[in-house]
JSON list of C-alpha atoms in Angstrom, two decimals:
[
{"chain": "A", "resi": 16, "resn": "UNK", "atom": "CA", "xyz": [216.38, -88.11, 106.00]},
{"chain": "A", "resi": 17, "resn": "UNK", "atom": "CA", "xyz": [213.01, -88.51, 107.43]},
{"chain": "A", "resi": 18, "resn": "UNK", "atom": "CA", "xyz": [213.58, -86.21, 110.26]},
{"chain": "A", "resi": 19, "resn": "UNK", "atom": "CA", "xyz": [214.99, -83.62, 108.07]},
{"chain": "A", "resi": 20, "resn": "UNK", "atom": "CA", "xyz": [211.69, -83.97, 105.48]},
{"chain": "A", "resi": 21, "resn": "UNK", "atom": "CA", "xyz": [209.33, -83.41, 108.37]},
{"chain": "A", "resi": 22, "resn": "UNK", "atom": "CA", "xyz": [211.10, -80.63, 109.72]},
{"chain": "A", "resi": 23, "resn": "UNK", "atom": "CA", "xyz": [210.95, -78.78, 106.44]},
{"chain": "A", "resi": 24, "resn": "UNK", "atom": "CA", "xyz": [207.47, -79.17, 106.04]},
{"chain": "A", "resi": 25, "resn": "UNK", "atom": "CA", "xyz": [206.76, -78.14, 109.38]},
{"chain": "A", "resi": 26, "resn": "UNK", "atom": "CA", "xyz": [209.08, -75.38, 109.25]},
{"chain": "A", "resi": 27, "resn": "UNK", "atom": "CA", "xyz": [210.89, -76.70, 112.30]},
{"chain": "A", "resi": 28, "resn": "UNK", "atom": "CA", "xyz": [214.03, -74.74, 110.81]},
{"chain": "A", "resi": 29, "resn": "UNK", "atom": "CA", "xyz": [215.44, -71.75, 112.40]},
{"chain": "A", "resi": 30, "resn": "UNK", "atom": "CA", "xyz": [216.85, -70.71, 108.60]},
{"chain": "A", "resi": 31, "resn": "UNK", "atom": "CA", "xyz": [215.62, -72.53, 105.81]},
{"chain": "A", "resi": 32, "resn": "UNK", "atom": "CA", "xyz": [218.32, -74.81, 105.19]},
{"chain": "A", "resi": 33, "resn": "UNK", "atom": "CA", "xyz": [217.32, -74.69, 100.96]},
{"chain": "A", "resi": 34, "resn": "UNK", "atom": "CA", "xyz": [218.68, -72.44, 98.88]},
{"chain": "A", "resi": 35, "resn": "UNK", "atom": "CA", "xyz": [215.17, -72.15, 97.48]},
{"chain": "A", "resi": 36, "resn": "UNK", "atom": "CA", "xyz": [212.91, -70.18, 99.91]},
{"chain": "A", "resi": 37, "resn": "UNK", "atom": "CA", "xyz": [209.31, -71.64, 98.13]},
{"chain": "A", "resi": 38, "resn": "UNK", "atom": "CA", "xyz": [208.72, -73.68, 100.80]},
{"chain": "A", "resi": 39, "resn": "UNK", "atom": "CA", "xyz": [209.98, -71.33, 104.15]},
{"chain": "A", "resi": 40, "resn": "UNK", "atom": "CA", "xyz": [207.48, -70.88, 106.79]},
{"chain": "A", "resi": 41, "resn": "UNK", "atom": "CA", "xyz": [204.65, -72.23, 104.99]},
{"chain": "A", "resi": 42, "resn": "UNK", "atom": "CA", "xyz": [203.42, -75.00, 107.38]},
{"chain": "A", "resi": 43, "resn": "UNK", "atom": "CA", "xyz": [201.17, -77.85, 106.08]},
{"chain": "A", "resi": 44, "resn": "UNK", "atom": "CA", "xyz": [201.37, -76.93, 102.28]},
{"chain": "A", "resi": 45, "resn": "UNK", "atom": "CA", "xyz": [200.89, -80.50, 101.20]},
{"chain": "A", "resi": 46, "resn": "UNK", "atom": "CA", "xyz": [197.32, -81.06, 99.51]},
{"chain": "A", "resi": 47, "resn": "UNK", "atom": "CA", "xyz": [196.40, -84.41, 98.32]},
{"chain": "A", "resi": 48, "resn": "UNK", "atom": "CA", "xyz": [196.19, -84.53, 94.41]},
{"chain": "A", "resi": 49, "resn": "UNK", "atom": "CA", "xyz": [192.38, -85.23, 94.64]},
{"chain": "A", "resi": 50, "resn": "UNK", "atom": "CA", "xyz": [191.96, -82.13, 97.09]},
{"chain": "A", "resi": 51, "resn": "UNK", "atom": "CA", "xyz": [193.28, -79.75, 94.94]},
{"chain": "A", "resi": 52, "resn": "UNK", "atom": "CA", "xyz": [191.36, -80.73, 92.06]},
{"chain": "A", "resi": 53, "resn": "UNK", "atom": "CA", "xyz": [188.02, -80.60, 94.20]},
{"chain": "A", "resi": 54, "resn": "UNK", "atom": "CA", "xyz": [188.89, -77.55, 95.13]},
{"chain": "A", "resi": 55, "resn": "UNK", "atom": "CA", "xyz": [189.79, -76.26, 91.56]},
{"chain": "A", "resi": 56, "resn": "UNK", "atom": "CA", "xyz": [186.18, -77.42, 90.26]},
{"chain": "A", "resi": 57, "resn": "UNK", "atom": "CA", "xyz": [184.89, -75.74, 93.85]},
{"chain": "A", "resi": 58, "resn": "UNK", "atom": "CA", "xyz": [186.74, -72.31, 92.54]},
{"chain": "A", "resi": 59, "resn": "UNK", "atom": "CA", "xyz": [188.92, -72.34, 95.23]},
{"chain": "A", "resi": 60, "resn": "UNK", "atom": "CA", "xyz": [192.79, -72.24, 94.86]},
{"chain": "A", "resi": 61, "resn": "UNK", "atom": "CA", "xyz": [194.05, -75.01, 94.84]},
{"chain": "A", "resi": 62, "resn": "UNK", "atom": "CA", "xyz": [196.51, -75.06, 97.38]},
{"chain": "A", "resi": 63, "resn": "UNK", "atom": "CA", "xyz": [195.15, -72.72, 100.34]},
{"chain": "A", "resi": 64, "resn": "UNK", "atom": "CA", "xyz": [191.62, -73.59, 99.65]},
{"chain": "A", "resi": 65, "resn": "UNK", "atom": "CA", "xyz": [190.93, -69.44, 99.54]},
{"chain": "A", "resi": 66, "resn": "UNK", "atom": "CA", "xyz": [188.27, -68.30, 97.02]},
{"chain": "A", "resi": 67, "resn": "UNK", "atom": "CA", "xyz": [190.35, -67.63, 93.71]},
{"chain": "A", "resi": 68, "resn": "UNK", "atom": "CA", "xyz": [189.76, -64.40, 92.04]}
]
């Protein structure tokens, strides 16, 4: 089960093997609780760290 978690967030997968595509091809998505709310009161998304319009 480990091996399989790692290779979906590293998009290791030839085919997403979920029936929900949110998380295909997006390597690294995972952002610490803490991170995403500095980055929120930075006025940066969130997740990418981009400005947010």
């Amino acid at each position: 089960m480990t091996d399989f978690l790692r290779r979906l967030m590293t998009a290791e997968f030839d085919a997403c093997p979920l029936s929900d595509l949110s998380l295909s091809g997006r390597v690294g998505t995972f952002v610490h609780h803490e991170e995403q709310e500095r980055r929120f009161h930075a006025g940066l998304d969130p997740v990418s760290g981009e400005p947010d319009p």
